[in-house]
CSV table of C-alpha atoms and ligand atoms in Angstrom, one decimal:
chain,number,residue,atom,x,y,z
A,62,MET,CA,14.5,-1.5,11.6
A,63,THR,CA,11.1,-1.3,9.8
A,64,ILE,CA,9.4,2.0,9.0
A,65,SER,CA,5.8,2.6,10.6
A,66,MET,CA,3.7,4.0,7.8
A,67,ILE,CA,0.3,5.1,7.1
A,68,VAL,CA,-0.6,4.9,3.4
A,69,GLY,CA,-3.6,6.8,1.9
A,70,ASN,CA,-5.1,5.3,-1.4
A,71,TRP,CA,-7.6,7.6,-2.8
A,72,LYS,CA,-8.4,5.3,-5.6
A,73,MET,CA,-10.5,6.8,-8.4
A,74,ASN,CA,-11.7,9.7,-6.4
A,75,THR,CA,-11.2,13.5,-6.3
A,76,THR,CA,-10.8,16.0,-9.1
A,77,VAL,CA,-7.5,17.8,-9.3
A,78,ASP,CA,-8.9,20.7,-7.3
A,79,GLU,CA,-10.4,18.3,-4.7
A,80,ALA,CA,-7.0,16.4,-4.4
A,81,GLU,CA,-5.3,19.8,-3.8
A,82,ALA,CA,-7.7,20.5,-1.1
A,83,LEU,CA,-7.6,17.2,0.7
A,84,ALA,CA,-3.7,17.2,0.7
A,85,THR,CA,-3.8,20.8,2.0
A,86,GLN,CA,-6.0,19.7,4.9
A,87,ILE,CA,-3.9,16.6,5.6
A,88,ALA,CA,-0.8,18.5,5.6
A,89,CYS,CA,-2.2,20.9,8.1
A,90,GLY,CA,-3.2,18.0,10.4
A,91,VAL,CA,-0.3,16.0,10.2
A,92,SER,CA,2.8,17.0,12.2
A,93,ASP,CA,6.1,16.5,10.4
A,94,ASP,CA,8.1,15.4,13.4
A,95,SER,CA,5.7,12.2,13.6
A,96,ASN,CA,7.3,8.8,14.1
A,97,VAL,CA,5.1,7.5,11.5
A,98,GLY,CA,5.8,7.9,7.8
A,99,VAL,CA,2.8,9.2,5.9
A,100,VAL,CA,2.2,8.7,2.1
A,101,VAL,CA,-0.9,9.7,-0.1
A,102,CYS,CA,-1.7,8.2,-3.4
A,103,PRO,CA,-3.8,10.4,-5.6
A,104,PRO,CA,-5.0,9.6,-8.9
A,105,PHE,CA,-2.1,10.2,-11.7
A,106,ILE,CA,-3.7,13.4,-13.0
A,107,SER,CA,-3.4,15.1,-9.7
A,108,LEU,CA,0.1,13.9,-8.8
A,109,VAL,CA,1.9,17.0,-10.0
A,110,ALA,CA,-0.6,19.4,-8.2
A,111,VAL,CA,-0.4,17.5,-4.7
A,112,GLN,CA,3.4,17.4,-5.1
A,113,SER,CA,3.6,21.2,-5.1
A,114,THR,CA,0.9,21.2,-2.2
A,115,LEU,CA,2.9,18.8,0.1
A,116,LYS,CA,6.2,20.5,-0.7
A,117,ASN,CA,8.0,20.6,2.8
A,118,SER,CA,5.1,18.9,4.5
A,119,GLY,CA,6.9,15.8,5.2
A,120,ILE,CA,4.1,13.8,3.6
A,121,SER,CA,5.2,11.4,0.7
A,122,LEU,CA,3.6,10.8,-2.7
A,123,GLY,CA,2.8,7.4,-4.2
A,124,ALA,CA,1.1,6.4,-7.5
A,125,GLN,CA,-1.6,3.8,-7.4
A,126,ASP,CA,-0.3,1.7,-10.4
A,127,VAL,CA,2.3,1.9,-13.1
A,128,HIS,CA,3.1,0.3,-16.3
A,129,HIS,CA,6.3,-1.9,-16.4
A,130,GLU,CA,7.8,-0.6,-19.8
A,131,VAL,CA,9.9,2.7,-19.5
A,132,SER,CA,8.1,4.2,-22.7
A,133,GLY,CA,6.4,3.0,-25.9
A,134,ALA,CA,3.0,2.5,-27.5
A,135,PHE,CA,1.0,1.8,-24.4
A,136,THR,CA,-2.0,4.0,-24.8
A,137,GLY,CA,-3.3,5.4,-21.6
A,138,ALA,CA,-0.3,3.9,-19.4
A,139,VAL,CA,2.0,5.8,-17.0
A,140,SER,CA,5.6,4.7,-16.7
A,141,THR,CA,8.1,4.8,-13.8
A,142,ASN,CA,10.2,7.2,-16.0
A,143,MET,CA,7.1,9.8,-15.8
A,144,LEU,CA,6.8,9.1,-11.8
A,145,VAL,CA,10.2,9.0,-10.5
A,146,ASN,CA,10.6,12.8,-10.0
A,147,ILE,CA,7.1,13.0,-8.4
A,148,CYS,CA,6.7,9.9,-6.3
A,149,GLN,CA,8.6,7.8,-3.7
A,150,TYR,CA,6.1,5.0,-3.7
A,151,VAL,CA,3.9,2.9,-6.2
A,152,ILE,CA,1.1,0.7,-5.3
A,153,VAL,CA,1.4,-2.5,-7.1
A,154,GLY,CA,-1.1,-5.5,-7.5
A,155,HIS,CA,-3.8,-3.9,-5.7
A,156,SER,CA,-6.7,-6.3,-5.5
A,157,GLU,CA,-8.9,-4.2,-7.7
A,158,ARG,CA,-6.2,-4.1,-10.3
A,159,ARG,CA,-5.9,-7.9,-10.0
A,160,SER,CA,-9.6,-8.7,-10.4
A,161,ILE,CA,-11.3,-5.8,-12.4
A,162,PHE,CA,-8.0,-5.3,-14.7
A,163,ARG,CA,-6.9,-8.9,-14.7
A,164,GLU,CA,-3.4,-8.4,-13.6
A,165,SER,CA,-1.6,-11.6,-13.2
A,166,ASP,CA,1.2,-12.3,-10.7
A,167,ALA,CA,3.5,-12.2,-13.4
A,168,ALA,CA,2.4,-8.8,-14.7
A,169,VAL,CA,2.6,-7.5,-11.0
A,170,ASN,CA,6.2,-9.0,-10.6
A,171,LEU,CA,7.3,-6.9,-13.7
A,172,LYS,CA,5.8,-3.8,-12.2
A,173,VAL,CA,7.7,-4.5,-8.8
A,174,LYS,CA,10.8,-4.9,-10.8
A,175,ALA,CA,10.2,-1.7,-12.7
A,176,VAL,CA,9.3,0.3,-9.8
A,177,LEU,CA,12.7,-0.8,-7.9
A,178,THR,CA,14.7,-0.2,-11.0
A,179,ALA,CA,13.5,3.4,-11.2
A,180,GLY,CA,14.5,3.8,-7.5
A,181,MET,CA,11.0,3.9,-6.0
A,182,THR,CA,9.5,1.8,-3.4
A,183,PRO,CA,6.9,-0.7,-4.4
A,184,ILE,CA,3.8,-1.3,-2.1
A,185,LEU,CA,3.2,-4.8,-3.1
A,186,CYS,CA,-0.7,-5.9,-2.3
A,187,ILE,CA,-1.6,-9.3,-1.6
A,188,GLY,CA,-4.8,-10.8,-0.1
A,189,GLU,CA,-7.2,-13.7,-0.3
A,190,SER,CA,-10.9,-13.5,-1.3
A,191,LEU,CA,-13.6,-14.8,1.1
A,192,GLU,CA,-14.0,-17.9,-0.8
A,193,GLU,CA,-10.3,-18.8,-0.4
A,194,ARG,CA,-10.4,-17.9,3.3
A,195,GLU,CA,-13.4,-20.0,3.8
A,196,GLY,CA,-12.1,-22.8,1.8
A,197,GLY,CA,-9.1,-22.8,3.9
A,198,SER,CA,-6.4,-21.6,1.3
A,199,ALA,CA,-5.9,-18.1,2.4
A,200,GLU,CA,-2.1,-18.8,3.7
A,201,ALA,CA,-1.4,-20.6,0.5
A,202,VAL,CA,-2.8,-18.1,-1.7
A,203,VAL,CA,-1.0,-15.1,0.0
A,204,GLU,CA,2.2,-16.8,0.1
A,205,SER,CA,1.8,-17.6,-3.5
A,206,GLN,CA,1.1,-14.0,-4.3
A,207,LEU,CA,4.1,-12.9,-2.3
A,208,ARG,CA,6.5,-15.4,-3.8
A,209,LEU,CA,5.4,-14.6,-7.4
A,210,GLY,CA,5.2,-11.0,-6.9
A,211,LEU,CA,8.7,-10.9,-5.6
A,212,GLU,CA,10.4,-13.4,-7.8
A,213,GLY,CA,14.0,-12.3,-8.8
A,214,VAL,CA,13.6,-9.5,-6.4
A,215,GLU,CA,15.8,-8.8,-3.2
A,216,ALA,CA,13.2,-8.0,-0.5
A,217,GLY,CA,14.6,-5.9,2.0
A,218,ALA,CA,14.4,-2.2,3.1
A,219,GLY,CA,13.1,-0.9,-0.1
A,220,ILE,CA,9.9,-3.0,-0.2
A,221,VAL,CA,6.5,-2.5,1.3
A,222,VAL,CA,4.0,-5.4,1.4
A,223,ALA,CA,0.4,-4.7,2.2
A,224,TYR,CA,-1.8,-7.6,3.3
A,225,GLU,CA,-5.3,-6.8,2.3
A,226,PRO,CA,-8.0,-9.4,2.5
A,227,VAL,CA,-10.3,-8.9,-0.4
A,228,TRP,CA,-13.5,-9.6,1.8
A,229,ALA,CA,-12.3,-6.5,4.1
A,230,ILE,CA,-11.7,-4.0,1.5
A,231,GLY,CA,-14.4,-1.3,1.5
A,232,THR,CA,-16.8,-3.6,3.3
A,233,GLY,CA,-16.5,-2.3,6.7
A,234,ARG,CA,-15.8,-6.0,7.7
A,235,SER,CA,-12.1,-5.4,8.9
A,236,ALA,CA,-10.2,-8.5,9.8
A,237,SER,CA,-9.5,-8.7,13.5
A,238,PRO,CA,-6.1,-7.6,14.6
A,239,GLU,CA,-5.4,-11.3,15.5
A,240,ILE,CA,-6.2,-12.6,12.0
A,241,ALA,CA,-4.2,-10.0,10.4
A,242,GLN,CA,-1.1,-10.7,12.6
A,243,ALA,CA,-1.3,-14.4,11.9
A,244,MET,CA,-1.3,-13.7,8.2
A,245,MET,CA,1.5,-11.2,8.9
A,246,ALA,CA,3.7,-13.8,10.7
A,247,HIS,CA,3.2,-16.1,7.8
A,248,ILE,CA,4.2,-13.2,5.4
A,249,ARG,CA,7.3,-12.5,7.6
A,250,GLN,CA,8.3,-16.2,7.7
A,251,THR,CA,7.9,-16.5,3.9
A,252,LEU,CA,10.0,-13.3,3.5
A,253,VAL,CA,12.8,-14.9,6.0
A,254,ALA,CA,12.7,-18.0,3.6
A,255,ILE,CA,12.9,-15.8,0.4
A,256,GLY,CA,15.8,-13.7,1.8
A,257,GLY,CA,16.9,-14.5,5.1
A,258,GLU,CA,16.2,-12.9,8.6
A,259,GLU,CA,17.9,-9.6,8.2
A,260,ALA,CA,16.1,-8.6,5.0
A,261,ALA,CA,12.8,-9.8,6.3
A,262,ALA,CA,12.9,-7.8,9.1
A,263,GLU,CA,13.3,-4.7,7.1
A,264,VAL,CA,10.3,-5.0,5.0
A,265,SER,CA,7.5,-2.7,6.2
A,266,LEU,CA,4.2,-4.9,6.5
A,267,LEU,CA,0.8,-2.7,6.2
A,268,TYR,CA,-2.6,-4.0,7.0
A,269,GLY,CA,-5.4,-2.8,4.7
A,270,GLY,CA,-9.0,-3.5,4.5
A,271,SER,CA,-11.6,-1.0,6.2
A,272,VAL,CA,-9.1,0.6,8.6
A,273,ASN,CA,-10.4,3.7,10.5
A,274,ALA,CA,-9.3,5.6,13.5
A,275,GLY,CA,-11.2,3.3,15.7
A,276,ASN,CA,-9.4,0.2,14.7
A,277,VAL,CA,-6.0,1.2,13.7
A,278,GLY,CA,-4.5,1.2,17.3
A,279,GLY,CA,-5.4,-2.6,17.4
A,280,TYR,CA,-3.2,-3.4,14.4
A,281,MET,CA,-0.3,-1.1,15.3
A,282,GLU,CA,0.0,-3.2,18.6
A,283,GLN,CA,0.7,-6.4,16.5
A,284,ALA,CA,4.1,-7.7,16.4
A,285,ASP,CA,4.5,-8.0,12.5
A,286,ILE,CA,2.3,-5.0,11.6
A,287,ASN,CA,4.0,-1.8,10.7
A,288,GLY,CA,1.4,0.4,9.5
A,289,ALA,CA,-1.8,0.5,7.3
A,290,LEU,CA,-3.1,1.1,3.8
A,291,VAL,CA,-6.3,3.0,4.1
A,292,GLY,CA,-8.8,3.4,1.4
A,293,GLY,CA,-12.2,5.0,2.4
A,294,ALA,CA,-11.1,6.7,5.3
A,295,SER,CA,-8.1,8.5,3.7
A,296,LEU,CA,-10.8,10.6,1.6
A,297,ASN,CA,-11.7,12.4,4.7
A,298,ALA,CA,-8.8,14.6,6.0
A,299,GLU,CA,-9.9,14.5,9.6
A,300,SER,CA,-10.4,10.8,9.9
A,301,PHE,CA,-6.9,10.1,8.0
A,302,VAL,CA,-5.3,12.6,10.3
A,303,GLU,CA,-6.7,10.7,13.2
A,304,ILE,CA,-5.5,7.3,11.8
A,305,VAL,CA,-2.1,8.9,11.7
A,306,ARG,CA,-2.1,10.3,15.2
A,307,VAL,CA,-3.4,6.8,16.7
A,308,ALA,CA,-0.7,5.0,14.9
A,309,ALA,CA,1.8,7.5,16.1
A,310,GLY,CA,0.5,7.1,19.6
A,311,THR,CA,-0.2,10.5,19.8
A,312,GLY,CA,-4.2,10.1,19.1
B,502,PGA,P1,-10.7,0.4,2.6
B,502,PGA,O1,-9.8,0.1,1.2
B,502,PGA,O2,-9.8,1.1,3.6
B,502,PGA,O3,-11.7,1.5,1.9
B,502,PGA,O4,-11.2,-0.9,2.9
B,502,PGA,C1,-8.4,-0.3,1.4
B,502,PGA,C2,-7.7,-0.5,0.2
B,502,PGA,O5,-8.2,-0.8,-0.9
B,502,PGA,O6,-6.4,-0.3,0.2
């Protein structure tokens, strides 16, 4: 059984005060008996404050990135050791990390392993650029990112994969549910090839890229989509709560 989930990625937005306020509003709007898991990923500096705001809310906490080493001379970096008592999830390999911070598949793989070793769940992000889609290599690119990201990893219940086509992120140009489902089916098949039917069936697959309350329902209806990774619309409590309600079938 896969877990349905909605994940909010706040990116480099919100001060600590704003993060606490946003978390408070979200916690008020989301019912804790929802059949959809809810995760918010504030900036590192707000994690501790939001952790206390969300206590007993049923909402989980995630980090947006991590360094693969446990400690040492890595100025500015944050390790799994520092996150493990605060977060349950860590976003790894987001396309902004890959393109702006030049993270390679090998670096992403080290992070996935570090997160798993620490006992947290990685949310591994993969997705093709517009150029790659138009050039016909979208499936090959996504499959390669998935295989390299999960190299040496037993992919099963403790893994979440987010398919986020780069051309759909922050553009308002979401992938149609059919396009998203077609890629998700390919991702699921690749997971079967990597770890077998049973393990593949337990990986939650999220769609990400301009998700909002108006389009999330279409993704949730797809056979291989178990939830969404939400950027822009997660910064507004009302729209994020509405996304959760629609995903849970109560919206
Ligand atoms: P968006 O971002 O919802 O603003 O398109 C999604 C993401 O980057 O995770």
